[in-house]
Coordinates of C-alpha atoms in Angstrom, one line a residue:
M2 CA -15.9 33.3 -2.7
N3 CA -18.2 30.3 -2.9
N4 CA -19.2 31.3 -6.4
K5 CA -15.6 31.3 -7.6
A6 CA -15.3 29.7 -11.1
V7 CA -12.9 26.8 -11.7
S8 CA -11.7 27.4 -15.3
N9 CA -14.6 27.0 -17.8
M10 CA -15.7 23.7 -16.3
S11 CA -18.8 22.8 -14.4
F12 CA -17.0 22.5 -11.0
K13 CA -18.4 24.1 -7.9
Y14 CA -15.7 25.8 -5.8
I15 CA -15.5 24.5 -2.2
Q16 CA -12.3 25.8 -0.6
N17 CA -8.6 26.3 -1.2
I18 CA -6.3 23.3 -0.3
P19 CA -3.2 23.9 1.7
T20 CA 0.1 23.3 -0.1
P21 CA 2.5 20.5 0.9
E22 CA 4.9 23.1 2.1
E23 CA 2.3 24.6 4.4
I24 CA 1.3 21.2 5.8
K25 CA 4.9 20.1 6.4
S26 CA 5.7 23.3 8.2
E27 CA 2.7 23.0 10.5
I28 CA 3.1 19.2 11.1
P29 CA 6.9 18.7 10.9
L30 CA 8.7 15.5 11.6
S31 CA 11.1 15.3 14.6
K32 CA 14.8 14.5 14.1
A33 CA 14.1 11.2 15.8
A34 CA 11.3 10.4 13.3
L35 CA 13.6 11.2 10.3
E36 CA 16.2 8.9 11.7
V37 CA 13.6 6.1 12.1
K38 CA 12.6 6.6 8.5
A39 CA 16.2 6.5 7.2
K40 CA 16.8 3.3 9.0
R41 CA 13.6 1.7 7.8
D42 CA 14.1 2.9 4.2
L43 CA 17.5 1.1 4.1
E44 CA 16.1 -2.1 5.6
I45 CA 13.2 -2.2 3.0
R46 CA 15.6 -1.4 0.2
E47 CA 17.9 -4.2 1.1
V48 CA 15.0 -6.7 0.9
L49 CA 14.0 -5.5 -2.6
E50 CA 17.5 -5.4 -3.8
G51 CA 18.1 -9.0 -2.7
K52 CA 20.7 -8.1 -0.1
S53 CA 18.5 -9.3 2.8
S54 CA 16.6 -12.7 3.2
K55 CA 13.8 -11.0 5.2
K56 CA 10.3 -10.8 3.7
I57 CA 8.2 -7.7 3.7
L58 CA 4.7 -7.8 5.2
V59 CA 2.5 -4.8 4.2
I60 CA -0.3 -5.4 6.7
G61 CA -3.2 -3.5 8.3
P62 CA -6.7 -2.3 7.8
C63 CA -8.1 -2.1 4.3
S64 CA -8.8 1.6 5.1
A65 CA -7.8 3.8 8.0
D66 CA -11.2 5.0 9.1
R67 CA -10.7 6.3 12.7
E68 CA -7.6 7.3 14.5
D69 CA -8.2 5.6 17.8
S70 CA -8.8 2.0 16.6
V71 CA -6.1 2.4 13.9
M72 CA -3.5 3.4 16.5
E73 CA -4.6 0.6 18.8
Y74 CA -4.0 -1.8 16.0
M75 CA -0.6 -0.3 15.2
T76 CA 0.5 -0.4 18.8
R77 CA -0.4 -4.1 19.0
L78 CA 1.5 -4.7 15.7
A79 CA 4.6 -3.0 17.2
G80 CA 4.5 -5.5 20.0
V81 CA 4.4 -8.4 17.6
N82 CA 7.2 -6.9 15.6
E83 CA 9.6 -7.4 18.5
K84 CA 9.1 -11.2 18.0
V85 CA 9.5 -11.3 14.2
K86 CA 11.9 -8.5 13.3
E87 CA 14.7 -10.9 12.4
Q88 CA 12.6 -12.5 9.7
L89 CA 10.0 -10.0 8.6
V90 CA 9.9 -6.2 7.8
L91 CA 6.5 -5.1 8.9
I92 CA 5.1 -2.1 6.9
P93 CA 1.7 -1.1 8.4
R94 CA -1.1 -0.3 5.9
L95 CA -2.2 3.2 6.7
Y96 CA -4.4 3.7 3.7
T97 CA -6.0 7.1 3.8
N98 CA -6.9 7.3 0.1
K99 CA -9.4 4.7 -1.1
P100 CA -10.3 4.2 -4.8
R101 CA -14.0 3.3 -5.3
T102 CA -14.8 1.4 -8.5
T103 CA -18.0 3.5 -9.2
G104 CA -17.0 6.5 -7.1
E105 CA -19.5 5.5 -4.4
G106 CA -18.7 4.7 -0.8
Y107 CA -16.1 5.7 1.7
K108 CA -13.1 7.3 -0.1
G109 CA -10.8 7.4 2.9
M110 CA -9.7 9.7 5.7
L111 CA -8.3 12.2 3.2
H112 CA -11.8 12.8 1.8
Q113 CA -13.7 12.3 5.0
P114 CA -11.6 12.7 8.2
D115 CA -14.7 12.0 10.3
I116 CA -17.0 9.2 9.0
N117 CA -20.0 10.9 10.7
E118 CA -19.5 14.2 9.0
A119 CA -19.4 15.6 5.4
P120 CA -16.3 15.3 3.3
D121 CA -13.6 18.0 4.0
I122 CA -10.4 17.4 2.0
S123 CA -8.6 20.3 3.5
K124 CA -9.1 19.0 7.0
G125 CA -8.4 15.5 5.7
I126 CA -4.9 16.4 4.6
Y127 CA -4.0 17.6 8.1
T128 CA -5.6 14.5 9.6
I129 CA -3.7 12.0 7.5
R130 CA -0.4 13.6 8.0
H131 CA -1.0 13.8 11.8
L132 CA -1.9 10.1 11.8
H133 CA 1.2 9.1 9.8
K134 CA 3.3 11.2 12.2
R135 CA 1.8 9.4 15.2
L136 CA 2.6 6.1 13.6
V137 CA 6.3 6.9 13.4
E138 CA 6.7 8.6 16.7
E139 CA 4.6 6.2 18.8
T140 CA 5.4 2.8 17.2
G141 CA 8.7 3.2 15.3
F142 CA 7.0 2.1 12.1
T143 CA 6.8 4.0 8.8
G144 CA 3.7 3.1 6.9
A145 CA 2.3 2.4 3.4
D146 CA -0.4 4.4 1.7
E147 CA -2.0 4.2 -1.7
M148 CA -1.1 6.8 -4.4
L149 CA -4.6 7.5 -5.5
Y150 CA -3.9 11.1 -6.6
P151 CA -0.3 11.4 -7.8
E152 CA 0.2 15.1 -6.7
N153 CA -0.9 14.2 -3.2
A154 CA 2.2 12.1 -2.7
R155 CA 4.0 15.4 -1.8
Y156 CA 2.0 15.7 1.4
L157 CA 3.5 12.5 2.8
D158 CA 6.7 11.9 0.7
D159 CA 9.0 12.6 3.7
I160 CA 7.2 10.1 6.0
L161 CA 6.0 7.1 4.0
A162 CA 7.9 3.8 3.7
Y163 CA 6.0 2.4 0.8
H164 CA 3.7 3.7 -2.0
A165 CA 1.1 1.4 -3.7
V166 CA -0.4 2.0 -7.1
G167 CA -3.8 0.3 -7.4
A168 CA -5.2 -2.0 -10.1
R169 CA -7.3 0.8 -11.6
S170 CA -4.4 3.4 -11.5
V171 CA -1.6 1.3 -12.8
E172 CA -2.3 2.1 -16.5
N173 CA -2.4 5.8 -15.8
Q174 CA 0.6 7.8 -17.2
G175 CA 0.5 10.3 -14.3
H176 CA 1.0 7.6 -11.7
R177 CA 3.8 6.0 -13.7
L178 CA 5.7 9.2 -14.2
T179 CA 5.2 10.3 -10.6
A180 CA 6.5 6.9 -9.4
S181 CA 9.7 7.6 -11.3
G182 CA 10.5 10.5 -9.0
I183 CA 9.7 8.8 -5.7
N184 CA 12.6 7.8 -3.5
E185 CA 10.8 4.9 -1.7
P186 CA 9.5 1.6 -3.1
V187 CA 6.4 1.8 -5.3
G188 CA 4.4 -1.4 -5.7
M189 CA 2.5 -1.6 -9.0
K190 CA -0.5 -3.9 -8.9
N191 CA -1.6 -5.9 -11.9
P192 CA -4.7 -4.3 -13.5
T193 CA -8.1 -5.8 -12.9
S194 CA -7.8 -7.4 -16.4
G195 CA -4.9 -9.4 -15.0
Y196 CA -2.5 -8.6 -17.9
L197 CA 0.9 -8.9 -16.5
N198 CA 2.5 -7.1 -19.4
V199 CA 0.6 -4.0 -18.5
M200 CA 2.0 -4.2 -14.9
L201 CA 5.5 -4.7 -16.2
N202 CA 5.2 -1.8 -18.6
S203 CA 4.2 0.3 -15.6
I204 CA 7.2 -0.8 -13.6
K205 CA 9.5 -0.1 -16.6
A206 CA 8.0 3.4 -16.9
A207 CA 8.6 4.0 -13.2
Q208 CA 12.2 2.8 -13.4
L209 CA 13.1 5.1 -16.3
P210 CA 13.9 8.9 -16.1
H211 CA 11.2 11.3 -17.4
D212 CA 10.5 15.0 -18.2
F213 CA 6.9 16.0 -17.6
I214 CA 4.4 18.5 -16.1
F215 CA 3.9 18.1 -12.3
S216 CA 2.2 20.5 -10.0
G217 CA 2.4 23.3 -12.5
N218 CA 6.1 22.8 -13.2
E219 CA 8.2 21.1 -15.8
V220 CA 10.2 18.5 -13.9
Q221 CA 12.8 15.8 -14.5
T222 CA 13.1 12.5 -12.6
D223 CA 15.9 9.9 -12.4
G224 CA 13.7 6.8 -12.3
N225 CA 12.8 4.6 -9.4
P226 CA 14.8 1.3 -9.3
L227 CA 12.6 0.0 -6.5
A228 CA 9.3 0.0 -8.5
H229 CA 8.1 -3.6 -8.4
A230 CA 5.1 -5.9 -9.0
I231 CA 2.1 -6.7 -6.8
L232 CA -0.1 -9.6 -7.7
R233 CA -3.7 -9.1 -6.6
G234 CA -5.6 -11.5 -8.8
A235 CA -7.8 -10.5 -11.7
M236 CA -11.4 -10.5 -13.0
N237 CA -12.6 -12.2 -16.1
Q238 CA -15.2 -10.8 -18.6
Y239 CA -17.9 -12.2 -16.4
G240 CA -16.7 -10.4 -13.3
R241 CA -15.4 -13.6 -11.6
S242 CA -12.1 -13.7 -9.7
I243 CA -9.0 -15.3 -11.2
P244 CA -6.2 -15.8 -8.6
N245 CA -2.6 -15.3 -9.7
Y246 CA -0.6 -16.3 -6.7
H247 CA -0.1 -20.0 -7.6
Y248 CA 3.3 -21.6 -8.3
E249 CA 2.7 -21.4 -12.1
D250 CA 1.8 -17.7 -11.9
L251 CA 5.0 -16.9 -9.9
M252 CA 7.2 -18.9 -12.3
M253 CA 5.6 -17.1 -15.3
L254 CA 6.2 -13.7 -13.7
S255 CA 9.8 -14.7 -13.0
R256 CA 10.4 -15.5 -16.7
M257 CA 8.6 -12.3 -17.8
Y258 CA 10.7 -10.2 -15.4
T259 CA 13.9 -11.7 -16.9
E260 CA 12.7 -11.0 -20.5
A261 CA 11.8 -7.4 -19.6
N262 CA 15.3 -6.8 -18.1
L263 CA 14.0 -4.7 -15.2
K264 CA 15.9 -3.7 -12.2
N265 CA 15.5 -5.5 -8.8
P266 CA 13.0 -8.1 -9.8
A267 CA 10.5 -8.4 -7.0
V268 CA 6.9 -9.3 -6.3
I269 CA 4.6 -8.7 -3.3
V270 CA 1.6 -11.1 -3.2
D271 CA -1.7 -9.5 -2.2
C272 CA -3.6 -12.2 -0.3
N273 CA -6.9 -10.5 -0.5
H274 CA -8.9 -8.9 -3.3
A275 CA -9.3 -11.2 -6.4
N276 CA -6.7 -13.6 -5.1
S277 CA -9.0 -14.5 -2.2
M278 CA -12.2 -13.8 -4.1
K279 CA -12.8 -11.3 -1.3
L280 CA -13.0 -14.2 1.2
W281 CA -10.9 -12.5 3.8
N282 CA -10.4 -15.7 5.9
E283 CA -8.5 -17.3 3.0
Q284 CA -5.6 -15.0 3.4
P285 CA -3.6 -17.3 5.8
R286 CA -4.0 -20.3 3.4
I287 CA -2.9 -18.2 0.4
A288 CA 0.2 -16.9 2.2
K289 CA 1.2 -20.4 3.3
E290 CA 0.8 -21.7 -0.3
V291 CA 3.1 -18.9 -1.6
M292 CA 5.7 -19.7 1.1
H293 CA 5.6 -23.4 0.0
S294 CA 6.2 -22.3 -3.6
A295 CA 9.1 -20.2 -2.5
K296 CA 10.6 -23.2 -0.6
S297 CA 10.1 -25.4 -3.7
S298 CA 11.7 -23.0 -6.2
E299 CA 14.8 -20.9 -5.8
S300 CA 13.6 -18.7 -8.7
I301 CA 10.4 -18.0 -6.9
N302 CA 12.1 -17.4 -3.6
R303 CA 14.4 -14.8 -5.3
L304 CA 11.5 -13.0 -6.9
F305 CA 9.0 -13.2 -4.0
K306 CA 9.7 -10.4 -1.5
G307 CA 6.6 -10.5 0.7
F308 CA 2.8 -10.1 1.2
M309 CA 0.0 -7.7 1.5
I310 CA -2.5 -8.7 4.2
E311 CA -5.7 -6.9 5.2
S312 CA -6.3 -7.1 8.9
Y313 CA -7.9 -5.1 11.7
L314 CA -9.0 -5.5 15.3
M315 CA -12.2 -7.4 14.4
D316 CA -12.9 -10.1 11.8
G317 CA -14.9 -9.2 8.7
A318 CA -16.5 -5.9 7.7
Q319 CA -19.5 -3.6 8.5
S320 CA -21.4 -0.9 6.7
E321 CA -20.0 2.7 6.7
K322 CA -22.6 3.5 9.4
G323 CA -21.5 0.6 11.5
T324 CA -20.4 1.2 15.1
N325 CA -18.2 -1.9 15.7
Y326 CA -14.9 -0.6 17.0
G327 CA -11.9 -1.8 14.9
Q328 CA -14.0 -3.5 12.2
S329 CA -13.4 -2.5 8.5
I330 CA -16.0 -0.3 6.7
T331 CA -14.5 -1.2 3.3
D332 CA -13.0 -4.7 2.5
A333 CA -13.4 -7.4 5.1
C334 CA -10.2 -8.1 7.2
L335 CA -8.7 -10.7 9.4
G336 CA -9.2 -10.0 13.1
W337 CA -6.4 -9.4 15.5
D338 CA -6.1 -13.0 16.9
K339 CA -5.8 -14.5 13.4
T340 CA -3.5 -11.7 12.4
E341 CA -1.0 -12.3 15.3
K342 CA -1.0 -16.0 14.7
L343 CA -0.4 -15.6 10.9
V344 CA 2.5 -13.1 11.4
L345 CA 4.2 -15.5 13.8
E346 CA 3.8 -18.4 11.4
L347 CA 5.1 -16.4 8.5
A348 CA 8.2 -15.4 10.5
E349 CA 8.8 -19.1 11.2
L350 CA 8.3 -20.1 7.6
T351 CA 10.6 -17.3 6.4
A352 CA 13.4 -18.5 8.7
K353 CA 13.2 -21.9 7.0
L354 CA 13.7 -20.3 3.6
S355 CA 17.1 -19.0 4.4

């Protein structure tokens, strides 16, 4: 079996992968969890459609690396949620698929469910569904994950609140077409080049109906009216960061959205990555600047729907072999104390926008 050929390509066969139907039957959602998801989906939809003045906060670890520390973080976040739920819709980052620019480094819990063991994608699929299920049932949250592999969305499509398409995937036709058939919001990041027209074309593609090949079948989609923009900053030709969260950037995107005639104009501002130049401690300052811009311009306030924040239990980051409990092994994050302070401040600032 280990010598099984994969087409005529130079791929070494490892193991069969369980189907989404098999995974869902083995790790089903309870009726209560499905009710939580339906309620949360409506709340998030109303923000993106402009029917709610709340702001969305997609917040949590850069990568979900171990179940115990991630769930401790999520439990703490649920406690804070009780204080801010009238102003903010918290969507925990439970990112289990991690794109790596060169293919090196930790690729997430899907690939490597135990960071101390070899990759095992079959086991990883069970692990990430179990973790997302725990999130719903133990905290009342539904989470966000990155759509790294379009077909893998089917393993979590009944449980996720939010799908993110990364800067290196946003130009991929498979991601765009798959997003058109997803029922939840899909955030499209601007590409690393920073070209906003590329991001807007991706949003338009996701909002249109399509006929294409998916999972060995010809399928049709109706389009996703909740596909929207995420500004994450860019890189110039010399590899230096170019932020795109400033007042002028948001005004320009507002005008481009109008010209493109897209449904439900919306932008989420990613406060880390190239916007912070990977300086994780700049995230609170960036968020507050965007809130000031929203207060200064009704056009920006209508377009701006929330933030992405990378945070975990401990400040900063460590190597993949590090042993610090609750510290990121990918991008550096805000620690818990700074996170809690920021969430409370953003709730207060959001209340003043209404």
